Coordinates of C-alpha atoms in Angstrom, one line a residue:
Chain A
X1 CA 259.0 -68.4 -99.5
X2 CA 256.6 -68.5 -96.3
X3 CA 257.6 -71.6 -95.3
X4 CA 260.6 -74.2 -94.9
X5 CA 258.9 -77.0 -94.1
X6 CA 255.3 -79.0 -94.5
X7 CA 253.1 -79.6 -90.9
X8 CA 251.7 -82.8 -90.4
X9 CA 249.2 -82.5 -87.2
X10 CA 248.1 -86.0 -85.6
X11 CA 246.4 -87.0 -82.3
X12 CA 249.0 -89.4 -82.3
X13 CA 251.2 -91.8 -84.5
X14 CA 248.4 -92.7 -86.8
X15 CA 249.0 -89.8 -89.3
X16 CA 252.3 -90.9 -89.7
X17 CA 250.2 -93.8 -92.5
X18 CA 249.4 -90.3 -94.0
X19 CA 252.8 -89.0 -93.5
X20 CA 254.3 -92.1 -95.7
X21 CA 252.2 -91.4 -98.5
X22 CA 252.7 -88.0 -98.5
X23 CA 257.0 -88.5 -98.1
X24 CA 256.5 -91.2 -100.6
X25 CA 255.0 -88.7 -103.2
X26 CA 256.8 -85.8 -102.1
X27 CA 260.4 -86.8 -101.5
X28 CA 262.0 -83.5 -102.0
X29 CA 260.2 -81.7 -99.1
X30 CA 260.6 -81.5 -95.7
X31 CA 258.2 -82.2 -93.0
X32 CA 257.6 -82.1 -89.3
X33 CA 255.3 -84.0 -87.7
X34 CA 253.5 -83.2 -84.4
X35 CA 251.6 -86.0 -82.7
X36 CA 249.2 -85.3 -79.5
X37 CA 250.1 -88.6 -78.3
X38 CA 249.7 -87.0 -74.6
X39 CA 246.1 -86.6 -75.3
X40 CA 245.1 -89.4 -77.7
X41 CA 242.8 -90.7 -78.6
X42 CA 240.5 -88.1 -79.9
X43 CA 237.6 -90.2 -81.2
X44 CA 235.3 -90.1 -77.7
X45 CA 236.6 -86.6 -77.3
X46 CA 233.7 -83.2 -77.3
X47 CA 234.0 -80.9 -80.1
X48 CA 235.0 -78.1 -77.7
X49 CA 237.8 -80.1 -76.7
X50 CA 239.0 -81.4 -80.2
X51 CA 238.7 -77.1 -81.5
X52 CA 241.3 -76.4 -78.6
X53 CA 243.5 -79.0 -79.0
X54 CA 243.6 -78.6 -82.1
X55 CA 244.1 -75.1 -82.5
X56 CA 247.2 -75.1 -79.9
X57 CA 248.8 -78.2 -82.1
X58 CA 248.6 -75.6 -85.3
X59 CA 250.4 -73.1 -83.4
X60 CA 252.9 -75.0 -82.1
X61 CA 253.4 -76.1 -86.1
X62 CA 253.5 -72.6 -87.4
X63 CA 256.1 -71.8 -84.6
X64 CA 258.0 -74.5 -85.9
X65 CA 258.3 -72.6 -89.9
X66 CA 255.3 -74.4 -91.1
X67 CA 253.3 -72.2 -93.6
X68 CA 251.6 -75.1 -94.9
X69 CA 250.0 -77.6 -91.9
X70 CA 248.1 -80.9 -92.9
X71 CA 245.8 -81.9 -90.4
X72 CA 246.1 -86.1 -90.8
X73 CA 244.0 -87.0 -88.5
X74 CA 240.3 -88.1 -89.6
X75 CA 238.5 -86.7 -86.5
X76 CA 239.8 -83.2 -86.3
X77 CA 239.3 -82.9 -90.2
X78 CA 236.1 -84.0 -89.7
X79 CA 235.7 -81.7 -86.7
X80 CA 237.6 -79.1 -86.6
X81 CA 239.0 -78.1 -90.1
X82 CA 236.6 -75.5 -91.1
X83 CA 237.0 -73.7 -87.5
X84 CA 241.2 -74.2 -88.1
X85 CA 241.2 -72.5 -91.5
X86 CA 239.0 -69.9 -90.7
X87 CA 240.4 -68.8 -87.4
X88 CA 244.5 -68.6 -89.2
X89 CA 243.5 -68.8 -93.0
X90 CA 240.4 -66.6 -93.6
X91 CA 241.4 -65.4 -96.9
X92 CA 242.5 -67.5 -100.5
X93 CA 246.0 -65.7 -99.4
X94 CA 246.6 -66.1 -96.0
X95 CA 250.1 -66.4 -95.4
X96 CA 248.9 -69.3 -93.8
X97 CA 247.2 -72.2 -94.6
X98 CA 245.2 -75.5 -93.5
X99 CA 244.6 -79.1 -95.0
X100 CA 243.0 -81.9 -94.6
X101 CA 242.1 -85.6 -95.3
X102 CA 238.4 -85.6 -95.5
X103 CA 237.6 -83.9 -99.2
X104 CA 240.4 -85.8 -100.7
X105 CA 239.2 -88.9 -99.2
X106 CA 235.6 -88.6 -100.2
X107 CA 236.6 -87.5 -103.4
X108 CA 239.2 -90.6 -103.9
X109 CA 235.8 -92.5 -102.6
X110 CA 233.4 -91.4 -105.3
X111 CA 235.9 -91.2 -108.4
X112 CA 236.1 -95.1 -107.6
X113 CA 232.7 -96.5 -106.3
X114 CA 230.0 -97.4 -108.5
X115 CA 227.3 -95.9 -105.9
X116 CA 227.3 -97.4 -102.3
X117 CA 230.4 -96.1 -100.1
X118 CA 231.1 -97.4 -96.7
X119 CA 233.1 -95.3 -94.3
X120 CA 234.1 -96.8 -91.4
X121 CA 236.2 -94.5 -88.6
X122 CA 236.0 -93.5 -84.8
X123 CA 233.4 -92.4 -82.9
X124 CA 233.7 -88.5 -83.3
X125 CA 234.0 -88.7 -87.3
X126 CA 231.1 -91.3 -87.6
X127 CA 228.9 -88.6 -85.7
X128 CA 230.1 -85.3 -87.2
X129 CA 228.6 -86.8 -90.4
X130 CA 231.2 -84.6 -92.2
X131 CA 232.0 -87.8 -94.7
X132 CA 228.1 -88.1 -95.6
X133 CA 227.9 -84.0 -96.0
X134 CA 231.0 -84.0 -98.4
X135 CA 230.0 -87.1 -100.7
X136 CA 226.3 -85.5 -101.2
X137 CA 228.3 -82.6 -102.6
X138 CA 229.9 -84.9 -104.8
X139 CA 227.9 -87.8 -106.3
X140 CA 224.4 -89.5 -105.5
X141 CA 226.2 -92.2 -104.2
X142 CA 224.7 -93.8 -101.0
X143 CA 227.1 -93.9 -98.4
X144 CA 226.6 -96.0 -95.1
X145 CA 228.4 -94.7 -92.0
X146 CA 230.0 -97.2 -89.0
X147 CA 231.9 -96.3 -85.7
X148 CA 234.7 -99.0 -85.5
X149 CA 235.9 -97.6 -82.3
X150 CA 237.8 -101.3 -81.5
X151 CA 240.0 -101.0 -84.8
X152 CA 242.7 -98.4 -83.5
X153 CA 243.2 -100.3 -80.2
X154 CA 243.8 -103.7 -82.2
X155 CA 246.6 -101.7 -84.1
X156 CA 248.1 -100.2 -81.1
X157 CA 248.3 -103.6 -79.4
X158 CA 250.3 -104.5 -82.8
X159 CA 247.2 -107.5 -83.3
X160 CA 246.8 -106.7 -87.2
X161 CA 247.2 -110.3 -88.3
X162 CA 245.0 -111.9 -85.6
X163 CA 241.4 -113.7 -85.1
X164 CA 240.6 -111.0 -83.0
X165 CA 241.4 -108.7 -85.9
X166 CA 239.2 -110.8 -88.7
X167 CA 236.5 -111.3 -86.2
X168 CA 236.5 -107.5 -85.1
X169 CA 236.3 -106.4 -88.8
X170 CA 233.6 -108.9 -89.8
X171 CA 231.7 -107.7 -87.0
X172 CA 231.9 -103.9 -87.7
X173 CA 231.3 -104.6 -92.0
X174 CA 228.4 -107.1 -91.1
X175 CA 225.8 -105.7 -93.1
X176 CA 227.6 -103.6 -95.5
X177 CA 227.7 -106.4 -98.3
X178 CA 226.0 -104.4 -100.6
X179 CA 228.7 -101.3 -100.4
X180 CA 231.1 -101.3 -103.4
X181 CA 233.6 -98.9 -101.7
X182 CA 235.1 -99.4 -97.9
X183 CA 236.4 -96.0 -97.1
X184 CA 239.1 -96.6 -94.3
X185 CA 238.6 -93.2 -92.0
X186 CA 240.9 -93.6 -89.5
X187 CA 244.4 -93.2 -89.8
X188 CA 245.2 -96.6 -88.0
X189 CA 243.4 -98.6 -90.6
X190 CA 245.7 -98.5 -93.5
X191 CA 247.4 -101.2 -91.3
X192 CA 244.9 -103.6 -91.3
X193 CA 243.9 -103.2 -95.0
X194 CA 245.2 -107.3 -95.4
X195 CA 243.2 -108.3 -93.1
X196 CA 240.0 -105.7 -93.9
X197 CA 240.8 -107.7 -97.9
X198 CA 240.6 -111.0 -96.4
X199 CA 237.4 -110.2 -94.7
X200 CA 235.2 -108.4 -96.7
X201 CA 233.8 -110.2 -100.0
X202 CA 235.5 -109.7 -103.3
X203 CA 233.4 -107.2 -104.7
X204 CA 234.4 -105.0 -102.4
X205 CA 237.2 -102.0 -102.6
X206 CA 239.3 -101.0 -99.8
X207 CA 240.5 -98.2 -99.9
X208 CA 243.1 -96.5 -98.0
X209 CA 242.7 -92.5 -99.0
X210 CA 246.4 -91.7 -98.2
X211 CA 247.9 -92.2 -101.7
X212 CA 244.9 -89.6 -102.4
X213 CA 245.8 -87.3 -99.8
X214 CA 249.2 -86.9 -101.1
X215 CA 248.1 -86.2 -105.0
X216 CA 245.9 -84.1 -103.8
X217 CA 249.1 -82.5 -101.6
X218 CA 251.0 -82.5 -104.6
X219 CA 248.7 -80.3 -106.9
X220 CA 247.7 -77.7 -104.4
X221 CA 251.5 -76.7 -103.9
X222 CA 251.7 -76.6 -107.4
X223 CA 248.8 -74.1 -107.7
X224 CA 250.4 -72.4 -104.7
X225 CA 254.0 -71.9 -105.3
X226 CA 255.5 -70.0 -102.7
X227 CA 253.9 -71.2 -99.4
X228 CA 256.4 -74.3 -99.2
X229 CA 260.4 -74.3 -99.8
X230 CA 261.9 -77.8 -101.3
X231 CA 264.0 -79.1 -98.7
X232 CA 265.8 -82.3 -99.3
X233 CA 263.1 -85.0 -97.7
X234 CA 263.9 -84.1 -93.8
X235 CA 261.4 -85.2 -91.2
X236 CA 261.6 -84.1 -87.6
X237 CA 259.1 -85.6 -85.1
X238 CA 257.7 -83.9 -82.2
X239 CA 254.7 -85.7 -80.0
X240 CA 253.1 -84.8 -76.4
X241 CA 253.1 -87.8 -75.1
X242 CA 256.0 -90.4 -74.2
X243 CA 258.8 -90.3 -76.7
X244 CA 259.5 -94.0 -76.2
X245 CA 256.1 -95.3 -76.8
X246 CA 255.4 -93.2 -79.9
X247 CA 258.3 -94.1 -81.2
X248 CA 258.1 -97.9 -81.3
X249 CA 254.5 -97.3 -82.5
X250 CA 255.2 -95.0 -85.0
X251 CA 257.8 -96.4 -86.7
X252 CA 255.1 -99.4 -87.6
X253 CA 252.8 -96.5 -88.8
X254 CA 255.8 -95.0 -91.1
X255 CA 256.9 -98.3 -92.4
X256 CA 260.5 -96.4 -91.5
X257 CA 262.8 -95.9 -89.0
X258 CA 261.9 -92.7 -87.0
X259 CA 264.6 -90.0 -86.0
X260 CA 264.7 -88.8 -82.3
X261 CA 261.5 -88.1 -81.2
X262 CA 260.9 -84.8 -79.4
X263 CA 258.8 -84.4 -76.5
X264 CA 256.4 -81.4 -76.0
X265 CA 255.6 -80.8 -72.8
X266 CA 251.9 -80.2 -72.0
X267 CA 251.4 -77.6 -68.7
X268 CA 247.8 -77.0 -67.4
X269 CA 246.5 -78.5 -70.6
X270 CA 248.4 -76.7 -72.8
X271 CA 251.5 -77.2 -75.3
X272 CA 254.7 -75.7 -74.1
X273 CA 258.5 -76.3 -74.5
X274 CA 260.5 -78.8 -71.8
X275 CA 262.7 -81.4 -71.5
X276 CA 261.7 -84.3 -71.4
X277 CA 260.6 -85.8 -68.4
X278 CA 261.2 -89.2 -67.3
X279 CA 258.3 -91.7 -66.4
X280 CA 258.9 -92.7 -62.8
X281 CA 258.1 -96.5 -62.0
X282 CA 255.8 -97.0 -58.6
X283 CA 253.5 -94.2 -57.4
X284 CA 254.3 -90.5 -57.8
X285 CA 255.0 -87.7 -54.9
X286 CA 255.3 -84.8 -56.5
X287 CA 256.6 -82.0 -54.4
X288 CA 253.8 -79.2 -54.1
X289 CA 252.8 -76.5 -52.3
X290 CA 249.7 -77.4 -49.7
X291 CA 246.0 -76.8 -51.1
X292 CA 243.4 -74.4 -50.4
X293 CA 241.3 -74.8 -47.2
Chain B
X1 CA 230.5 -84.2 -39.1
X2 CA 232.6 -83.4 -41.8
X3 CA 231.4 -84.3 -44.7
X4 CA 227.5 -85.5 -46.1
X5 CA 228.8 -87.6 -48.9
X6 CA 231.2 -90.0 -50.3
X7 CA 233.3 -89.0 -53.6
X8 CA 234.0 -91.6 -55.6
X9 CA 236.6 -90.8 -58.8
X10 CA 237.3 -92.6 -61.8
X11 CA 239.0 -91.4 -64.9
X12 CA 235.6 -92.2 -66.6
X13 CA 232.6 -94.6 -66.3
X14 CA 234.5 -97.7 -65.1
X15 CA 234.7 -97.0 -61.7
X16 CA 231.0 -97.0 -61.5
X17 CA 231.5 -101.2 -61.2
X18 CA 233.4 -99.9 -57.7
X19 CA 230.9 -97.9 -57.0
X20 CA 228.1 -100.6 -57.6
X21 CA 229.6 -103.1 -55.0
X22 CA 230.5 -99.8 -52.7
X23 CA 226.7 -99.2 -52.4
X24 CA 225.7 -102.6 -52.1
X25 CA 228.0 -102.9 -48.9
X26 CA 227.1 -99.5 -47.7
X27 CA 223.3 -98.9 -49.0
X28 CA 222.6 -96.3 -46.0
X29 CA 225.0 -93.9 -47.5
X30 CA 224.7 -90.8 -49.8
X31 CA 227.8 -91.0 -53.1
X32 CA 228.6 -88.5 -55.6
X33 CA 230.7 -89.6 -58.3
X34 CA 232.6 -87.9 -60.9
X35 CA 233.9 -89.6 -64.2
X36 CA 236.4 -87.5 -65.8
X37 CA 235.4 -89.1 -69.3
X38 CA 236.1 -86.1 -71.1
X39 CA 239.7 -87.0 -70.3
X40 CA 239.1 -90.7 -70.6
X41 CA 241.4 -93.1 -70.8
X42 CA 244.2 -92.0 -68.9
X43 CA 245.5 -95.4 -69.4
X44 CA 248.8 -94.1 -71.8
X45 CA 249.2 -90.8 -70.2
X46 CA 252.3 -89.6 -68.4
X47 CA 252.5 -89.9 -65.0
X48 CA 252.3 -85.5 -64.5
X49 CA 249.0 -85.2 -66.8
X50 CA 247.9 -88.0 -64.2
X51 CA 248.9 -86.4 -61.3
X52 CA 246.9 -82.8 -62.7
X53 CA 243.9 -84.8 -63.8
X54 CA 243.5 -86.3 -60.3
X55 CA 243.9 -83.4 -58.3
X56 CA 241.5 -81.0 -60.1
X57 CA 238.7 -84.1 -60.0
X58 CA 239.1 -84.8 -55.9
X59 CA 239.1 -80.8 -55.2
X60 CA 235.7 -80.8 -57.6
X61 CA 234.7 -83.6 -55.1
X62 CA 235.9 -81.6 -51.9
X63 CA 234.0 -79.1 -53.3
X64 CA 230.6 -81.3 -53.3
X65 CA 230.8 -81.8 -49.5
X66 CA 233.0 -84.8 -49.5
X67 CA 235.2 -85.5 -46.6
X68 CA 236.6 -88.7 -47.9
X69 CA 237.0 -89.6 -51.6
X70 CA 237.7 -93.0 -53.0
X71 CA 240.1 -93.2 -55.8
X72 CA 238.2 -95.8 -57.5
X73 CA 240.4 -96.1 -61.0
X74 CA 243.6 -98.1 -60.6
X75 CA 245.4 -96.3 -62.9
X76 CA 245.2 -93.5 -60.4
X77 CA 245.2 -95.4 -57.5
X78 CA 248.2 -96.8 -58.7
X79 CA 250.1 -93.9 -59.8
X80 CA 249.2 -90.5 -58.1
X81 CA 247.6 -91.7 -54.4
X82 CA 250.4 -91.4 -52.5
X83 CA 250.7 -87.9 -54.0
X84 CA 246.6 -86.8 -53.5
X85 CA 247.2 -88.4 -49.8
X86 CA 249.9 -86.2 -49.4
X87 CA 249.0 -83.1 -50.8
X88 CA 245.2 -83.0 -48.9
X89 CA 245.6 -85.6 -46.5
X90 CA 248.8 -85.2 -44.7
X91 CA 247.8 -86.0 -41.4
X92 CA 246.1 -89.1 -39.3
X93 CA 243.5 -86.1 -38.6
X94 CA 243.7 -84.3 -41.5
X95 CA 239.9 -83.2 -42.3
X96 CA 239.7 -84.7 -45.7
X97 CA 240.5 -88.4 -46.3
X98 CA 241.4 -90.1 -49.7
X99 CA 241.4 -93.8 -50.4
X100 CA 242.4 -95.9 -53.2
X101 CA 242.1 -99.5 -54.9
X102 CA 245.5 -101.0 -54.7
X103 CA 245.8 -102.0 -51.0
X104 CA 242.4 -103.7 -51.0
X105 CA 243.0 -105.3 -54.2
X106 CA 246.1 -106.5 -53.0
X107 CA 245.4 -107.8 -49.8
X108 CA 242.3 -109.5 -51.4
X109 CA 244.5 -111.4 -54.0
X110 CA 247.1 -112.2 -51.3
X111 CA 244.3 -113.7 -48.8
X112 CA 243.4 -115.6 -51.7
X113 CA 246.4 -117.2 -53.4
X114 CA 248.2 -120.1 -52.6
X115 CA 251.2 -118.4 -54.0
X116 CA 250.9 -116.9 -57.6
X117 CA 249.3 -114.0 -58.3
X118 CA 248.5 -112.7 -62.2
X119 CA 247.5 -109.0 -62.4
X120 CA 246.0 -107.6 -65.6
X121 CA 245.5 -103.5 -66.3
X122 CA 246.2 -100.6 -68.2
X123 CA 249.7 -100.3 -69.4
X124 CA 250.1 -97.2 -67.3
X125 CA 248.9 -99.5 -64.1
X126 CA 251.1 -102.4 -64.9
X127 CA 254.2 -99.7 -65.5
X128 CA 253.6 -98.3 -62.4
X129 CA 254.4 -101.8 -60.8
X130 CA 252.6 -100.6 -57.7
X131 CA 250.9 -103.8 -57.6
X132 CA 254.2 -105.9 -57.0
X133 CA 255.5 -103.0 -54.4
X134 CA 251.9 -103.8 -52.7
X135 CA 251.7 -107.4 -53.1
X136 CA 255.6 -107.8 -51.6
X137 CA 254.7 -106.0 -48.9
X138 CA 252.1 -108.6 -47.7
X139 CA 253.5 -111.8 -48.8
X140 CA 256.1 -113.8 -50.7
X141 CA 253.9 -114.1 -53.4
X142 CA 255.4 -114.4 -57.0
X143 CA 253.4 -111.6 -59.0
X144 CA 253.3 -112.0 -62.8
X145 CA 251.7 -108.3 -63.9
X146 CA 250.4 -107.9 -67.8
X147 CA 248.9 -104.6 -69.3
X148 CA 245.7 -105.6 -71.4
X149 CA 244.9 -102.7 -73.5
X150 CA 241.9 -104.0 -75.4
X151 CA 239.8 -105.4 -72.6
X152 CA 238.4 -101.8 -71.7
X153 CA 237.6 -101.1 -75.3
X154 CA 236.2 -104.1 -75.6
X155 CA 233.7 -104.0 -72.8
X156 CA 232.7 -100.4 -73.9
X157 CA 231.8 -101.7 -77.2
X158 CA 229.6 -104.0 -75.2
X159 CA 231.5 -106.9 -76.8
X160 CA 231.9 -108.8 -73.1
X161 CA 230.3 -112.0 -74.3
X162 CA 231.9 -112.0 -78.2
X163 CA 234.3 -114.5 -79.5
X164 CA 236.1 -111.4 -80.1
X165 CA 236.4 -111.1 -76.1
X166 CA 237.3 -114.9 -76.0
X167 CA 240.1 -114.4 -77.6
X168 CA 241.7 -111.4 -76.7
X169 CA 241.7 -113.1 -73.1
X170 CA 242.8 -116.3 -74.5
X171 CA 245.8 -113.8 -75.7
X172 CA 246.8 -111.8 -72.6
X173 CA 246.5 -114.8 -70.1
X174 CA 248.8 -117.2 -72.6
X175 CA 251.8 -118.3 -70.3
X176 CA 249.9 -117.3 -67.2
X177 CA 249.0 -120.7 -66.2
X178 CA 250.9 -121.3 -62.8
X179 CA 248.8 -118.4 -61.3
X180 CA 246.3 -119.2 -59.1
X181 CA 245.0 -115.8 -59.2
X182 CA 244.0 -113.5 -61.5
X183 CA 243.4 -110.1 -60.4
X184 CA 241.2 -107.6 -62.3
X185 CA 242.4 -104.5 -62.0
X186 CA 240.5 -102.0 -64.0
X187 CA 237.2 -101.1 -63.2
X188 CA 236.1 -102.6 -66.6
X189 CA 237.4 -105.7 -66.2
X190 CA 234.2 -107.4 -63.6
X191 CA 232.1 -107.3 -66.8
X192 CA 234.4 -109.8 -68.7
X193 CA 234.5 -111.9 -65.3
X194 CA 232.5 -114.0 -67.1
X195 CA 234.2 -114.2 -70.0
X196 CA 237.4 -114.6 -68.0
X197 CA 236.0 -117.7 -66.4
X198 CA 235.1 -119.4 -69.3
X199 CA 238.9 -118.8 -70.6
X200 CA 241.0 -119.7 -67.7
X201 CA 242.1 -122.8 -66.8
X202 CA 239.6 -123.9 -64.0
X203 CA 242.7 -124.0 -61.1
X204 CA 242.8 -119.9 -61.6
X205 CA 240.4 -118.0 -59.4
X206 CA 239.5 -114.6 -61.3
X207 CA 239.0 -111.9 -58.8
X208 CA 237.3 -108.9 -59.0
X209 CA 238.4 -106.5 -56.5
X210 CA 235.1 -104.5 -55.5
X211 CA 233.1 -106.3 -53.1
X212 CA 237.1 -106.4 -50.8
X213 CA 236.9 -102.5 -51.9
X214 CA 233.3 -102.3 -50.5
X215 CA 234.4 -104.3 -46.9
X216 CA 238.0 -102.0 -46.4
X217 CA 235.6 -99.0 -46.9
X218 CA 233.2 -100.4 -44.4
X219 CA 235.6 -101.2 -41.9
X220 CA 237.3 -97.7 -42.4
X221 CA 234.1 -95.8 -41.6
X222 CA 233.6 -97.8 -38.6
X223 CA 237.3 -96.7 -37.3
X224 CA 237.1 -92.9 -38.4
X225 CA 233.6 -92.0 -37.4
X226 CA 232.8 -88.3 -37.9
X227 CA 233.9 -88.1 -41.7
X228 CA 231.0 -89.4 -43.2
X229 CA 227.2 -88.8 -42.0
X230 CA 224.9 -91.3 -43.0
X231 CA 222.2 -90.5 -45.8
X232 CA 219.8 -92.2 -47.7
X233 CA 221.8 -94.2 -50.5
X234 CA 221.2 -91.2 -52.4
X235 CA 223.7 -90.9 -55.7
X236 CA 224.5 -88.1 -57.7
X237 CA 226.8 -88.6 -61.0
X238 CA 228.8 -86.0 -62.7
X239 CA 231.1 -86.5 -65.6
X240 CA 233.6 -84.3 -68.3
X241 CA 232.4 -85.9 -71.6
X242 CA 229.6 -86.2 -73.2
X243 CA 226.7 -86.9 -70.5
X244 CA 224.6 -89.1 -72.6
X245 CA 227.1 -91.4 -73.9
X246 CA 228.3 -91.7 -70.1
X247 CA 225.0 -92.6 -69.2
X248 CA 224.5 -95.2 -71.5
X249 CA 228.0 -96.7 -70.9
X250 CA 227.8 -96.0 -67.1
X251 CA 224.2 -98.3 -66.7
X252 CA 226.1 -101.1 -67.5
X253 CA 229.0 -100.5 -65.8
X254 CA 226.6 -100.0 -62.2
X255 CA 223.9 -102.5 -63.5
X256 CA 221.3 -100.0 -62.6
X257 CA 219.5 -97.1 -63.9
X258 CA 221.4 -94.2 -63.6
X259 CA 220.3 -90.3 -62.5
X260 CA 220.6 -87.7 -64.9
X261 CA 224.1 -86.9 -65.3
X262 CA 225.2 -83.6 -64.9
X263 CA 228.0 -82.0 -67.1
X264 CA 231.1 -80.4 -65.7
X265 CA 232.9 -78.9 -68.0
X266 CA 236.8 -78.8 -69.2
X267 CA 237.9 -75.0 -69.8
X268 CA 241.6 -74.6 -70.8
X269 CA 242.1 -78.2 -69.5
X270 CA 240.5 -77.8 -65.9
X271 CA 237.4 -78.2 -64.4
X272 CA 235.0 -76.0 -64.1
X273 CA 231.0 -75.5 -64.0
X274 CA 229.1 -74.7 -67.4
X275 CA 225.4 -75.3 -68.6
X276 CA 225.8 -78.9 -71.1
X277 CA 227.4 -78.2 -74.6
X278 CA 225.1 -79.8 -76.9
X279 CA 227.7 -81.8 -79.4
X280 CA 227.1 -80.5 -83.1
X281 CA 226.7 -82.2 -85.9
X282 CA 229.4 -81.8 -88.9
X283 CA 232.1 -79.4 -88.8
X284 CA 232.2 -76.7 -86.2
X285 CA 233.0 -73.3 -86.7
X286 CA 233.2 -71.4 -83.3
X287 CA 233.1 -67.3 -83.0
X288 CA 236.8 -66.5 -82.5
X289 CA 239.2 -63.9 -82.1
X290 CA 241.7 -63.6 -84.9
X291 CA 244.8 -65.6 -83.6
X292 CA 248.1 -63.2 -83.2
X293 CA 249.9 -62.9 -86.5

């Protein structure tokens, strides 16, 4: 067996709406999950940026047993996923491999819209165009794209169920009555599906693709036995940024308690192993050595 | 004279509100600025990513001419000063000079209340509770201090005058009503001054800090002459991110046009010189070396 354990790569604690539906439909295996909450968000981020973060966040989750990584995130699948499973998967039998969200989702998309998909998701997916390229390969369905960039913010700030919430969406969907299909592209948005139903008119579908993401999960591994151990439904949690913070976040992102969250250090913008360091309150002195003249 | 040019440094565009009421106090001087927008917001980030961040973007601004930089971001100004006034500007004489936000800001507010002072920022700002530390140093003043994490997305969305904006101040000022003051501090907040104005009771003065920014600066220059030779209100702009979208952003945060923006780039997460990356369109497949097995 290559691997012990399934990857799950986030910028942050959204993928952890991913990470539900996959534990949900794959409760014999075990995951960790590695969050670059110390860098998040992605979504204003270059491409440059997004293909080196990314790429160190893989490594890190290969180090950690992982033959099998998810990428969860919408704007590094959208970005970066091609570049990712090139670079460590070139060939139908790496011993490594590389998934993501956006074919399942476009596919989940198209199998249930009757022609007119919406996507709506931050502002790096919206621009990669990635969603339009991968439903022309699947359907003639229109499909209408929208940056939402206020959405993940509203989440974060734990305002789901507010007016600010309703009026945000209305704001971002004005003009999308005629879409059948209201693709939800960011991993933050399966939180405010309630309120994006109480919203939109009733002829519209909106659709969270995790559930899609996992099925889609679950028939690869079983066309690839071998890459992937069964475990007994383990998660570990590792994120960049502070443990605390993601963990009160996440655990509204899980829908589930979260175990101690491990911090990865991150040294001259890169990924590396420490313990955790404390936040200190008031201004920082940091001891250094004195500058070049 | 030591230097030609005043830096200004934000962690992105917002600091060009700073800079707007710095020039219109100073107009017979030359400013470079540099928006690390690439690495934008730094708002959540730890205080060590902070402390990084800052000094590679004031030794990019040394390295421009400048003999005195202005920490115009709070975050920073709040966090990591004390540690950039350290590290390059040790002495009373010390040939490079770095200034900050906080102090002004605070002995603005303080000049101004009758004894109850609100301050709004980013969570890392409000965590850093520099603000109270400042603020008890000047006065007995009671200090009530909220992190608003919405606000910044809000006004880069250009939603300043929405009902969405109404009512996410309506949220973070709830229970703030025995201030008198209300201080804005982040450098996106002076476009919602409006907004802010129309939400608070009419007892609460809303107070953006710049224009007391613009007056400590002036009355610096006039106690350290030789640091700063005088130009021709001259302004150069470099940023991390994408230059375009900064632009766009960046005219409304200076509310003038701005002059082509030139790129600096982030290699291995520091700073360096490169021509512009042009951002590509769909997924990105970069020439790579095969990773180490």
């Amino acid at each position: 067996m290559l691997g012990r354990v399934i990857g799950v790569y986030d910028s942050g604690f959204g993928g952890l709406t991913v990470l539900r539906a996959l534990r949900a439909r794959l409760p014999e295996h075990d995951f960790v999950y590695l969050g670059d909450s110390g860098r998040a968000p992605y979504g204003g981020r270059d491409a440059d940026t997004i293909l080196d973060f990314s790429e160190q966040c893989v490594e890190r989750l290969f180090e950690e047993g992982c033959a099998l990584v998810v990428v969860a995130c919408h704007t590094v699948s959208c970005v970066a996923l091609r570049h990712l499973q090139q670079r460590y998967a070139p060939e139908k039998d790496s011993p490594r491999r590389i998934l993501g969200v956006t074919i399942p989702a476009a596919e989940e998309a198209v199998s249930k819209s009757a022609g007119h998909i919406a996507v709506l998701g931050t502002a790096r997916t919206i621009a990669s165009r990635t969603f339009d390229a991968e439903i022309a390969k699947l359907g003639p369905h229109r499909v209408t794209s929208r940056a939402a960039p206020l959405l993940a913010p509203i989440v974060e700030e734990g305002w789901e169920d507010s007016e600010v919430a309703r009026l945000a969406i209305a704001k971002y969907v004005e003009g999308l009555e005629t879409a059948d299909t209201l693709l939800l592209a960011c991993t933050h948005y399966p939180l405010l599906e309630r309120t994006f139903c109480e919203v939109v008119p009733a002829h519209v579908r909106v659709l969270d693709p995790g559930p899609a993401v996992a099925i889609a999960l679950e028939g690869w591994l079983a066309r690839h036995p071998g890459y992937v151990a069964r475990g007994r439904g383990a998660l570990r949690v590792l994120c960049t940024g502070e443990p605390e913070t993601f963990r009160q976040h996440g655990e509204r992102m899980l829908g589930a308690p979260l175990p101690a969250v491990q911090h990865v250090a991150l040294i001259d913008g890169r990924l590396a192993h420490r313990e955790r360091v404390e936040i200190p309150t008031g201004q920082v002195v940091r001891p250094s050595t004195p500058p070049p003249r």
